PDB file of C-alpha atoms in Angstrom:
ATOM      1  CA  MET A   1      -8.269  -6.029   6.513  1.00 41.00           C
ATOM      2  CA  THR A   2      -6.265  -8.107   4.072  1.00 44.00           C
ATOM      3  CA  SER A   3      -5.897  -7.507   0.356  1.00 48.00           C
ATOM      4  CA  PRO A   4      -3.276  -7.707  -2.386  1.00 52.00           C
ATOM      5  CA  SER A   5      -2.829  -3.962  -2.072  1.00 70.00           C
ATOM      6  CA  GLY A   6       0.881  -3.520  -2.609  1.00 81.00           C
ATOM      7  CA  LEU A   7       0.818  -0.547  -0.245  1.00 96.00           C
ATOM      8  CA  ARG A   8       3.665  -1.740   1.959  1.00 96.00           C
ATOM      9  CA  GLY A   9       6.394   0.873   2.091  1.00 96.00           C
ATOM     10  CA  ARG A  10       4.352   3.541   0.354  1.00 98.00           C
ATOM     11  CA  VAL A  11       3.749   6.959   1.880  1.00 98.00           C
ATOM     12  CA  ALA A  12       0.364   8.657   2.151  1.00 98.00           C
ATOM     13  CA  ILE A  13      -0.682  12.192   3.053  1.00 99.00           C
ATOM     14  CA  VAL A  14      -4.155  12.278   4.653  1.00 98.00           C
ATOM     15  CA  THR A  15      -5.938  15.514   5.547  1.00 98.00           C
ATOM     16  CA  GLY A  16      -8.511  15.896   8.321  1.00 98.00           C
ATOM     17  CA  ALA A  17      -6.998  12.814   9.939  1.00 98.00           C
ATOM     18  CA  SER A  18      -7.411  13.379  13.684  1.00 97.00           C
ATOM     19  CA  ARG A  19     -10.876  11.790  13.746  1.00 96.00           C
ATOM     20  CA  GLY A  20     -13.735  10.444  11.662  1.00 97.00           C
ATOM     21  CA  ILE A  21     -13.219   9.320   8.084  1.00 98.00           C
ATOM     22  CA  GLY A  22      -9.712  10.778   7.824  1.00 98.00           C
ATOM     23  CA  ARG A  23      -8.524   8.915  10.913  1.00 98.00           C
ATOM     24  CA  ALA A  24     -10.107   5.667   9.686  1.00 98.00           C
ATOM     25  CA  VAL A  25      -8.439   6.075   6.290  1.00 98.00           C
ATOM     26  CA  ALA A  26      -5.035   6.655   7.885  1.00 98.00           C
ATOM     27  CA  GLU A  27      -5.476   3.606  10.133  1.00 98.00           C
ATOM     28  CA  ALA A  28      -6.490   1.427   7.184  1.00 98.00           C
ATOM     29  CA  LEU A  29      -3.505   2.547   5.118  1.00 98.00           C
ATOM     30  CA  VAL A  30      -1.130   1.805   7.991  1.00 98.00           C
ATOM     31  CA  ALA A  31      -2.738  -1.626   8.407  1.00 97.00           C
ATOM     32  CA  GLU A  32      -1.819  -2.305   4.777  1.00 97.00           C
ATOM     33  CA  GLY A  33       1.814  -1.360   5.390  1.00 97.00           C
ATOM     34  CA  ALA A  34       1.839   2.291   4.353  1.00 98.00           C
ATOM     35  CA  ARG A  35       3.392   5.127   6.317  1.00 98.00           C
ATOM     36  CA  VAL A  36       1.352   8.261   6.853  1.00 98.00           C
ATOM     37  CA  CYS A  37       1.812  11.996   7.117  1.00 98.00           C
ATOM     38  CA  VAL A  38      -1.363  13.494   8.570  1.00 98.00           C
ATOM     39  CA  THR A  39      -2.821  16.906   9.178  1.00 98.00           C
ATOM     40  CA  ALA A  40      -5.757  18.439  11.061  1.00 98.00           C
ATOM     41  CA  ARG A  41      -6.599  21.708  12.772  1.00 97.00           C
ATOM     42  CA  ASP A  42      -6.818  20.123  16.228  1.00 96.00           C
ATOM     43  CA  ALA A  43      -3.177  20.084  17.348  1.00 97.00           C
ATOM     44  CA  ASP A  44      -3.711  17.848  20.383  1.00 97.00           C
ATOM     45  CA  GLY A  45      -5.871  15.373  18.498  1.00 96.00           C
ATOM     46  CA  LEU A  46      -3.423  15.308  15.622  1.00 97.00           C
ATOM     47  CA  ARG A  47      -0.496  14.692  17.940  1.00 97.00           C
ATOM     48  CA  ARG A  48      -2.256  11.674  19.431  1.00 97.00           C
ATOM     49  CA  ALA A  49      -3.278  10.382  16.018  1.00 97.00           C
ATOM     50  CA  ALA A  50       0.218  10.664  14.557  1.00 98.00           C
ATOM     51  CA  ALA A  51       1.725   8.866  17.545  1.00 98.00           C
ATOM     52  CA  GLU A  52      -0.827   6.056  17.446  1.00 98.00           C
ATOM     53  CA  LEU A  53      -0.413   5.686  13.697  1.00 98.00           C
ATOM     54  CA  GLY A  54       3.368   5.632  13.927  1.00 98.00           C
ATOM     55  CA  GLY A  55       3.497   8.479  11.440  1.00 98.00           C
ATOM     56  CA  VAL A  56       4.164  12.197  11.411  1.00 98.00           C
ATOM     57  CA  GLY A  57       1.721  15.076  11.648  1.00 98.00           C
ATOM     58  CA  LEU A  58       1.498  18.799  11.091  1.00 98.00           C
ATOM     59  CA  ALA A  59      -1.330  20.816  12.626  1.00 98.00           C
ATOM     60  CA  GLY A  60      -2.919  23.510  10.509  1.00 98.00           C
ATOM     61  CA  THR A  61      -5.724  24.376   8.125  1.00 98.00           C
ATOM     62  CA  VAL A  62      -5.850  23.142   4.553  1.00 98.00           C
ATOM     63  CA  ALA A  63      -7.180  26.583   3.614  1.00 98.00           C
ATOM     64  CA  ASP A  64      -3.592  27.859   3.992  1.00 98.00           C
ATOM     65  CA  PRO A  65      -1.431  27.038   0.941  1.00 98.00           C
ATOM     66  CA  ALA A  66       1.714  27.538   3.039  1.00 98.00           C
ATOM     67  CA  HIS A  67       0.540  24.777   5.374  1.00 98.00           C
ATOM     68  CA  LEU A  68       0.026  22.411   2.451  1.00 98.00           C
ATOM     69  CA  ARG A  69       3.495  23.171   1.089  1.00 98.00           C
ATOM     70  CA  GLU A  70       4.997  22.509   4.518  1.00 98.00           C
ATOM     71  CA  LEU A  71       2.995  19.290   4.815  1.00 98.00           C
ATOM     72  CA  THR A  72       4.355  18.068   1.482  1.00 98.00           C
ATOM     73  CA  ALA A  73       7.893  18.958   2.516  1.00 98.00           C
ATOM     74  CA  LEU A  74       7.434  17.123   5.827  1.00 98.00           C
ATOM     75  CA  ALA A  75       6.378  13.915   4.085  1.00 98.00           C
ATOM     76  CA  LEU A  76       9.398  14.042   1.797  1.00 98.00           C
ATOM     77  CA  ARG A  77      11.782  14.936   4.588  1.00 98.00           C
ATOM     78  CA  GLU A  78      10.592  12.148   6.886  1.00 98.00           C
ATOM     79  CA  PHE A  79       9.870   9.396   4.370  1.00 98.00           C
ATOM     80  CA  GLY A  80      11.544  10.384   1.098  1.00 98.00           C
ATOM     81  CA  ARG A  81       8.497   9.876  -1.120  1.00 98.00           C
ATOM     82  CA  ILE A  82       4.769  10.606  -1.586  1.00 98.00           C
ATOM     83  CA  ASP A  83       2.724   7.843  -3.181  1.00 98.00           C
ATOM     84  CA  VAL A  84      -0.812   8.609  -2.029  1.00 98.00           C
ATOM     85  CA  VAL A  85      -2.799  11.771  -1.314  1.00 99.00           C
ATOM     86  CA  VAL A  86      -6.206  11.554   0.374  1.00 99.00           C
ATOM     87  CA  ASN A  87      -8.068  14.864   0.439  1.00 98.00           C
ATOM     88  CA  ASN A  88     -10.567  14.404   3.264  1.00 98.00           C
ATOM     89  CA  ALA A  89     -10.712  17.695   5.206  1.00 98.00           C
ATOM     90  CA  ALA A  90     -13.897  19.639   4.477  1.00 97.00           C
ATOM     91  CA  THR A  91     -16.395  22.159   5.770  1.00 96.00           C
ATOM     92  CA  ASN A  92     -20.202  22.030   5.584  1.00 93.00           C
ATOM     93  CA  GLN A  93     -20.582  25.778   6.108  1.00 94.00           C
ATOM     94  CA  PRO A  94     -22.457  27.947   5.262  1.00 96.00           C
ATOM     95  CA  TYR A  95     -25.356  25.773   6.407  1.00 94.00           C
ATOM     96  CA  GLY A  96     -28.832  26.864   5.391  1.00 94.00           C
ATOM     97  CA  PRO A  97     -30.668  28.266   2.367  1.00 95.00           C
ATOM     98  CA  LEU A  98     -28.355  29.674  -0.296  1.00 96.00           C
ATOM     99  CA  MET A  99     -30.360  32.896  -0.365  1.00 96.00           C
ATOM    100  CA  ASP A 100     -29.092  33.519   3.169  1.00 96.00           C
ATOM    101  CA  ALA A 101     -25.506  32.363   2.553  1.00 96.00           C
ATOM    102  CA  ASP A 102     -22.790  34.720   3.723  1.00 96.00           C
ATOM    103  CA  PRO A 103     -20.426  35.403   0.784  1.00 96.00           C
ATOM    104  CA  ASP A 104     -17.320  34.953   2.906  1.00 97.00           C
ATOM    105  CA  ARG A 105     -18.497  31.563   4.186  1.00 96.00           C
ATOM    106  CA  TRP A 106     -19.427  30.545   0.635  1.00 97.00           C
ATOM    107  CA  ARG A 107     -15.905  31.327  -0.538  1.00 98.00           C
ATOM    108  CA  GLU A 108     -14.502  29.417   2.443  1.00 97.00           C
ATOM    109  CA  ALA A 109     -16.439  26.322   1.372  1.00 97.00           C
ATOM    110  CA  PHE A 110     -14.746  26.395  -2.017  1.00 98.00           C
ATOM    111  CA  THR A 111     -11.349  27.208  -0.526  1.00 98.00           C
ATOM    112  CA  VAL A 112     -11.464  24.211   1.812  1.00 98.00           C
ATOM    113  CA  ASN A 113     -13.421  21.742  -0.314  1.00 98.00           C
ATOM    114  CA  VAL A 114     -12.066  22.466  -3.804  1.00 98.00           C
ATOM    115  CA  GLU A 115      -9.011  24.711  -3.855  1.00 98.00           C
ATOM    116  CA  ALA A 116      -7.157  22.954  -1.030  1.00 98.00           C
ATOM    117  CA  PRO A 117      -7.349  19.509  -2.697  1.00 98.00           C
ATOM    118  CA  LEU A 118      -6.037  21.030  -5.924  1.00 98.00           C
ATOM    119  CA  ARG A 119      -3.174  22.787  -4.140  1.00 98.00           C
ATOM    120  CA  LEU A 120      -2.097  19.667  -2.271  1.00 98.00           C
ATOM    121  CA  VAL A 121      -2.111  17.585  -5.449  1.00 98.00           C
ATOM    122  CA  GLN A 122      -0.097  20.306  -7.201  1.00 98.00           C
ATOM    123  CA  TYR A 123       2.547  20.290  -4.490  1.00 98.00           C
ATOM    124  CA  ALA A 124       2.727  16.480  -4.374  1.00 98.00           C
ATOM    125  CA  TRP A 125       2.922  16.316  -8.182  1.00 98.00           C
ATOM    126  CA  HIS A 126       5.790  18.770  -8.456  1.00 98.00           C
ATOM    127  CA  ALA A 127       7.635  17.334  -5.454  1.00 98.00           C
ATOM    128  CA  TRP A 128       7.405  13.621  -6.300  1.00 98.00           C
ATOM    129  CA  MET A 129       4.377  12.193  -8.086  1.00 98.00           C
ATOM    130  CA  GLY A 130       4.954  13.798 -11.459  1.00 98.00           C
ATOM    131  CA  GLU A 131       8.141  11.808 -11.888  1.00 98.00           C
ATOM    132  CA  HIS A 132       7.408   8.694  -9.822  1.00 98.00           C
ATOM    133  CA  GLY A 133       3.637   8.240 -10.062  1.00 98.00           C
ATOM    134  CA  GLY A 134       1.027   7.734  -7.394  1.00 98.00           C
ATOM    135  CA  SER A 135      -2.662   7.803  -6.510  1.00 98.00           C
ATOM    136  CA  VAL A 136      -5.056  10.495  -5.300  1.00 98.00           C
ATOM    137  CA  VAL A 137      -8.453   9.981  -3.664  1.00 99.00           C
ATOM    138  CA  ASN A 138     -10.781  12.900  -2.977  1.00 98.00           C
ATOM    139  CA  ILE A 139     -13.554  12.438  -0.423  1.00 98.00           C
ATOM    140  CA  CYS A 140     -16.732  13.837  -1.986  1.00 98.00           C
ATOM    141  CA  THR A 141     -20.339  13.099  -1.015  1.00 96.00           C
ATOM    142  CA  GLU A 142     -23.340  11.181  -2.284  1.00 94.00           C
ATOM    143  CA  GLY A 143     -25.228  14.454  -1.884  1.00 90.00           C
ATOM    144  CA  ALA A 144     -23.326  16.036  -4.770  1.00 92.00           C
ATOM    145  CA  GLY A 145     -25.563  14.054  -7.114  1.00 87.00           C
ATOM    146  CA  HIS A 146     -28.816  15.777  -6.123  1.00 87.00           C
ATOM    147  CA  VAL A 147     -30.167  18.777  -4.249  1.00 89.00           C
ATOM    148  CA  GLY A 148     -30.917  18.750  -0.527  1.00 85.00           C
ATOM    149  CA  PRO A 149     -32.168  21.131   2.158  1.00 89.00           C
ATOM    150  CA  ARG A 150     -29.688  23.407   3.950  1.00 90.00           C
ATOM    151  CA  VAL A 151     -26.539  21.874   2.428  1.00 92.00           C
ATOM    152  CA  GLY A 152     -26.433  23.738  -0.876  1.00 94.00           C
ATOM    153  CA  ALA A 153     -22.964  25.194  -0.384  1.00 96.00           C
ATOM    154  CA  TYR A 154     -21.513  21.851   0.696  1.00 95.00           C
ATOM    155  CA  GLY A 155     -23.142  19.950  -2.163  1.00 96.00           C
ATOM    156  CA  THR A 156     -22.177  22.529  -4.772  1.00 97.00           C
ATOM    157  CA  SER A 157     -18.551  22.632  -3.665  1.00 98.00           C
ATOM    158  CA  LYS A 158     -18.364  18.828  -3.582  1.00 98.00           C
ATOM    159  CA  ALA A 159     -19.882  18.665  -7.070  1.00 97.00           C
ATOM    160  CA  ALA A 160     -17.032  20.918  -8.143  1.00 98.00           C
ATOM    161  CA  LEU A 161     -14.601  18.524  -6.451  1.00 98.00           C
ATOM    162  CA  LEU A 162     -16.095  15.646  -8.441  1.00 98.00           C
ATOM    163  CA  HIS A 163     -15.377  17.474 -11.678  1.00 98.00           C
ATOM    164  CA  LEU A 164     -11.914  18.414 -10.447  1.00 98.00           C
ATOM    165  CA  THR A 165     -11.300  14.716  -9.821  1.00 98.00           C
ATOM    166  CA  ARG A 166     -12.154  13.859 -13.410  1.00 98.00           C
ATOM    167  CA  GLN A 167     -10.155  16.772 -14.788  1.00 98.00           C
ATOM    168  CA  LEU A 168      -7.056  15.828 -12.824  1.00 98.00           C
ATOM    169  CA  ALA A 169      -7.473  12.192 -13.817  1.00 98.00           C
ATOM    170  CA  GLY A 170      -7.206  13.262 -17.435  1.00 98.00           C
ATOM    171  CA  GLU A 171      -4.342  15.688 -16.925  1.00 98.00           C
ATOM    172  CA  LEU A 172      -2.176  13.531 -14.653  1.00 98.00           C
ATOM    173  CA  ALA A 173      -2.537  10.225 -16.492  1.00 98.00           C
ATOM    174  CA  PRO A 174      -0.789   7.908 -16.904  1.00 98.00           C
ATOM    175  CA  ARG A 175       1.548   8.542 -13.974  1.00 98.00           C
ATOM    176  CA  VAL A 176      -1.019   9.450 -11.325  1.00 98.00           C
ATOM    177  CA  ARG A 177      -4.486   7.956 -10.886  1.00 98.00           C
ATOM    178  CA  VAL A 178      -7.137  10.299  -9.454  1.00 99.00           C
ATOM    179  CA  ASN A 179     -10.439   8.981  -8.102  1.00 98.00           C
ATOM    180  CA  SER A 180     -13.054   9.940  -5.541  1.00 98.00           C
ATOM    181  CA  VAL A 181     -15.205   8.255  -2.917  1.00 98.00           C
ATOM    182  CA  SER A 182     -18.676   9.642  -2.237  1.00 97.00           C
ATOM    183  CA  PRO A 183     -20.028   8.575   1.163  1.00 97.00           C
ATOM    184  CA  GLY A 184     -23.619   8.726   2.211  1.00 93.00           C
ATOM    185  CA  LEU A 185     -24.511   9.538   5.815  1.00 92.00           C
ATOM    186  CA  VAL A 186     -21.614   8.357   8.006  1.00 94.00           C
ATOM    187  CA  ARG A 187     -21.323   8.335  11.797  1.00 93.00           C
ATOM    188  CA  THR A 188     -18.895  11.240  12.218  1.00 91.00           C
ATOM    189  CA  GLU A 189     -18.820  14.325  14.413  1.00 87.00           C
ATOM    190  CA  MET A 190     -19.257  16.522  11.344  1.00 86.00           C
ATOM    191  CA  ALA A 191     -22.546  14.766  10.525  1.00 84.00           C
ATOM    192  CA  ARG A 192     -23.717  14.217  14.113  1.00 87.00           C
ATOM    193  CA  PHE A 193     -26.359  16.929  13.837  1.00 83.00           C
ATOM    194  CA  VAL A 194     -28.041  14.851  11.101  1.00 82.00           C
ATOM    195  CA  TRP A 195     -27.861  11.268  12.375  1.00 83.00           C
ATOM    196  CA  GLU A 196     -27.980  11.642  16.158  1.00 88.00           C
ATOM    197  CA  ARG A 197     -31.640  12.621  16.536  1.00 83.00           C
ATOM    198  CA  ALA A 198     -33.190  10.060  14.205  1.00 81.00           C
ATOM    199  CA  GLU A 199     -30.622   7.361  13.550  1.00 88.00           C
ATOM    200  CA  GLU A 200     -33.033   4.405  13.639  1.00 90.00           C
ATOM    201  CA  GLU A 201     -35.538   6.030  11.326  1.00 87.00           C
ATOM    202  CA  THR A 202     -32.822   7.168   8.927  1.00 86.00           C
ATOM    203  CA  ALA A 203     -31.151   3.746   8.883  1.00 91.00           C
ATOM    204  CA  ALA A 204     -34.505   2.009   8.309  1.00 89.00           C
ATOM    205  CA  GLY A 205     -34.927   3.955   5.081  1.00 86.00           C
ATOM    206  CA  LEU A 206     -31.652   2.689   3.623  1.00 90.00           C
ATOM    207  CA  PRO A 207     -31.480  -0.592   1.681  1.00 91.00           C
ATOM    208  CA  LEU A 208     -28.598  -1.864   3.847  1.00 94.00           C
ATOM    209  CA  GLY A 209     -30.394  -0.889   7.050  1.00 93.00           C
ATOM    210  CA  ARG A 210     -27.760   1.242   8.761  1.00 94.00           C
ATOM    211  CA  ILE A 211     -25.861   4.480   8.423  1.00 94.00           C
ATOM    212  CA  GLY A 212     -22.213   4.253   7.469  1.00 95.00           C
ATOM    213  CA  GLU A 213     -19.152   3.917   9.661  1.00 97.00           C
ATOM    214  CA  PRO A 214     -15.831   5.647   8.908  1.00 97.00           C
ATOM    215  CA  ASP A 215     -14.245   2.260   8.232  1.00 98.00           C
ATOM    216  CA  ASP A 216     -16.734   1.622   5.407  1.00 98.00           C
ATOM    217  CA  VAL A 217     -15.274   4.604   3.599  1.00 98.00           C
ATOM    218  CA  ALA A 218     -11.692   3.778   4.581  1.00 98.00           C
ATOM    219  CA  ARG A 219     -11.904   0.330   2.971  1.00 98.00           C
ATOM    220  CA  ALA A 220     -12.993   1.901  -0.316  1.00 98.00           C
ATOM    221  CA  VAL A 221     -10.174   4.446  -0.191  1.00 98.00           C
ATOM    222  CA  VAL A 222      -7.554   1.773   0.457  1.00 98.00           C
ATOM    223  CA  TRP A 223      -8.809  -0.245  -2.489  1.00 98.00           C
ATOM    224  CA  LEU A 224      -8.713   2.744  -4.848  1.00 98.00           C
ATOM    225  CA  THR A 225      -5.163   3.649  -3.818  1.00 98.00           C
ATOM    226  CA  SER A 226      -3.962   0.071  -4.144  1.00 97.00           C
ATOM    227  CA  ASP A 227      -2.617  -1.920  -7.067  1.00 95.00           C
ATOM    228  CA  ALA A 228      -5.934  -3.802  -7.123  1.00 96.00           C
ATOM    229  CA  ALA A 229      -7.420  -0.664  -8.742  1.00 97.00           C
ATOM    230  CA  ARG A 230      -4.458   0.014 -11.030  1.00 97.00           C
ATOM    231  CA  TRP A 231      -6.663   0.375 -14.153  1.00 98.00           C
ATOM    232  CA  ILE A 232      -9.126   2.788 -12.545  1.00 98.00           C
ATOM    233  CA  THR A 233      -8.901   6.570 -12.786  1.00 98.00           C
ATOM    234  CA  GLY A 234     -11.469   9.346 -12.994  1.00 98.00           C
ATOM    235  CA  ALA A 235     -14.004   7.190 -11.137  1.00 98.00           C
ATOM    236  CA  ASP A 236     -16.330   8.059  -8.258  1.00 98.00           C
ATOM    237  CA  LEU A 237     -17.150   5.193  -5.896  1.00 98.00           C
ATOM    238  CA  LEU A 238     -20.449   5.520  -4.013  1.00 97.00           C
ATOM    239  CA  VAL A 239     -20.257   4.234  -0.438  1.00 97.00           C
ATOM    240  CA  ASP A 240     -23.753   5.084   0.685  1.00 94.00           C
ATOM    241  CA  GLY A 241     -25.618   2.013   1.924  1.00 93.00           C
ATOM    242  CA  GLY A 242     -27.783   2.124  -1.193  1.00 92.00           C
ATOM    243  CA  THR A 243     -28.942   5.712  -0.757  1.00 88.00           C
ATOM    244  CA  ARG A 244     -29.269   6.237  -4.500  1.00 84.00           C
ATOM    245  CA  VAL A 245     -31.436   3.164  -5.042  1.00 83.00           C
ATOM    246  CA  ARG A 246     -33.814   3.228  -2.058  1.00 71.00           C
ATOM    247  CA  PRO A 247     -37.497   3.234  -3.059  1.00 57.00           C
ATOM    248  CA  ALA A 248     -38.206   6.078  -0.641  1.00 50.00           C
ATOM    249  CA  TYR A 249     -36.004   8.394  -2.685  1.00 50.00           C
ATOM    250  CA  ALA A 250     -38.377   8.409  -5.667  1.00 46.00           C
ATOM    251  CA  SER A 251     -41.465   8.696  -3.476  1.00 53.00           C
ATOM    252  CA  GLY A 252     -40.296  11.879  -1.816  1.00 54.00           C
ATOM    253  CA  THR A 253     -39.867  10.368   1.644  1.00 59.00           C
ATOM    254  CA  ASP A 254     -36.080  10.490   1.613  1.00 66.00           C
ATOM    255  CA  PRO A 255     -34.962   9.716   5.216  1.00 68.00           C
ATOM    256  CA  VAL A 256     -31.699  11.655   5.098  1.00 69.00           C
ATOM    257  CA  HIS A 257     -33.456  14.740   3.762  1.00 69.00           C
ATOM    258  CA  ALA A 258     -36.095  14.324   6.461  1.00 70.00           C
ATOM    259  CA  ALA A 259     -33.327  14.213   9.069  1.00 72.00           C
ATOM    260  CA  LEU A 260     -31.754  17.338   7.615  1.00 72.00           C
ATOM    261  CA  ARG A 261     -35.053  19.197   7.727  1.00 69.00           C
ATOM    262  CA  SER A 262     -35.584  18.358  11.391  1.00 71.00           C
ATOM    263  CA  ALA A 263     -31.971  18.659  12.564  1.00 76.00           C
ATOM    264  CA  ALA A 264     -30.736  21.590  14.587  1.00 74.00           C
ATOM    265  CA  PRO A 265     -27.948  23.521  12.847  1.00 77.00           C
ATOM    266  CA  PRO A 266     -24.372  22.536  13.734  1.00 76.00           C
ATOM    267  CA  ASP A 267     -23.331  24.079  17.048  1.00 66.00           C
ATOM    268  CA  SER A 268     -20.764  26.386  15.512  1.00 52.00           C
ATOM    269  CA  PRO A 269     -18.759  26.935  12.336  1.00 50.00           C
ATOM    270  CA  GLN A 270     -15.676  25.591  14.122  1.00 44.00           C
ATOM    271  CA  ALA A 271     -17.448  22.421  15.244  1.00 40.00           C
ATOM    272  CA  ALA A 272     -18.938  21.921  11.794  1.00 47.00           C
ATOM    273  CA  GLN A 273     -15.630  22.007   9.961  1.00 47.00           C
ATOM    274  CA  ALA A 274     -13.794  18.733   9.800  1.00 49.00           C
ATOM    275  CA  PRO A 275     -10.357  19.077  11.410  1.00 45.00           C
TER     276      PRO A 275
END
């Protein structure tokens, strides 16, 4: 990947970075010359990722504010600055009809998907960005723009994250730009229960003919954090293979929704939460 990004020498914090979209984002930022401080719940996976990325890592859950404070301090201690924050870690639990949603799992969805991104941006702002500037990208979802079966808690919390993105863009301007990327169905472990059983059928229903890859999202994130997007803030960039414009959507034969209806639930809450 080559672009006039101006990311060389900058420092990025990326959450949920041991695999999937978070790992691809961290790799893409490093390829553009940035240094990374990464976090994930999987300590072994994170250790490997940090070593391969040439960065530093801190295992833990973004649901813990103390972990986020320590992560911010680690980035400053190791690299002396924080230019980019990518809030990627998320949970898709509770999975199922909202009438059956466990209240504790519902609150967890908002803790991980909404509160944690806010906390991390707060810590980065007070530690460095408020004085020196920077860029934030929140990973949302194409599904936040409409309703879908079984993913009501995920979609609702990500819709809240979309509004948080716009709110922070207004509050932190002009020093810090805040944008979001909303992927469609991407080939990740978190979404495996959707795409694995009917990938060909799902892909055939998309205008671009395939489901997404983590690198598709990573390229968009790099662009938004770069100087090439220096006059963009408060925006949400759809990276969805044309999900919103497919003819099948209006006709009620939405392939992703069909896959969700037929998919088995995620194996476990732990497996369903991005690291």
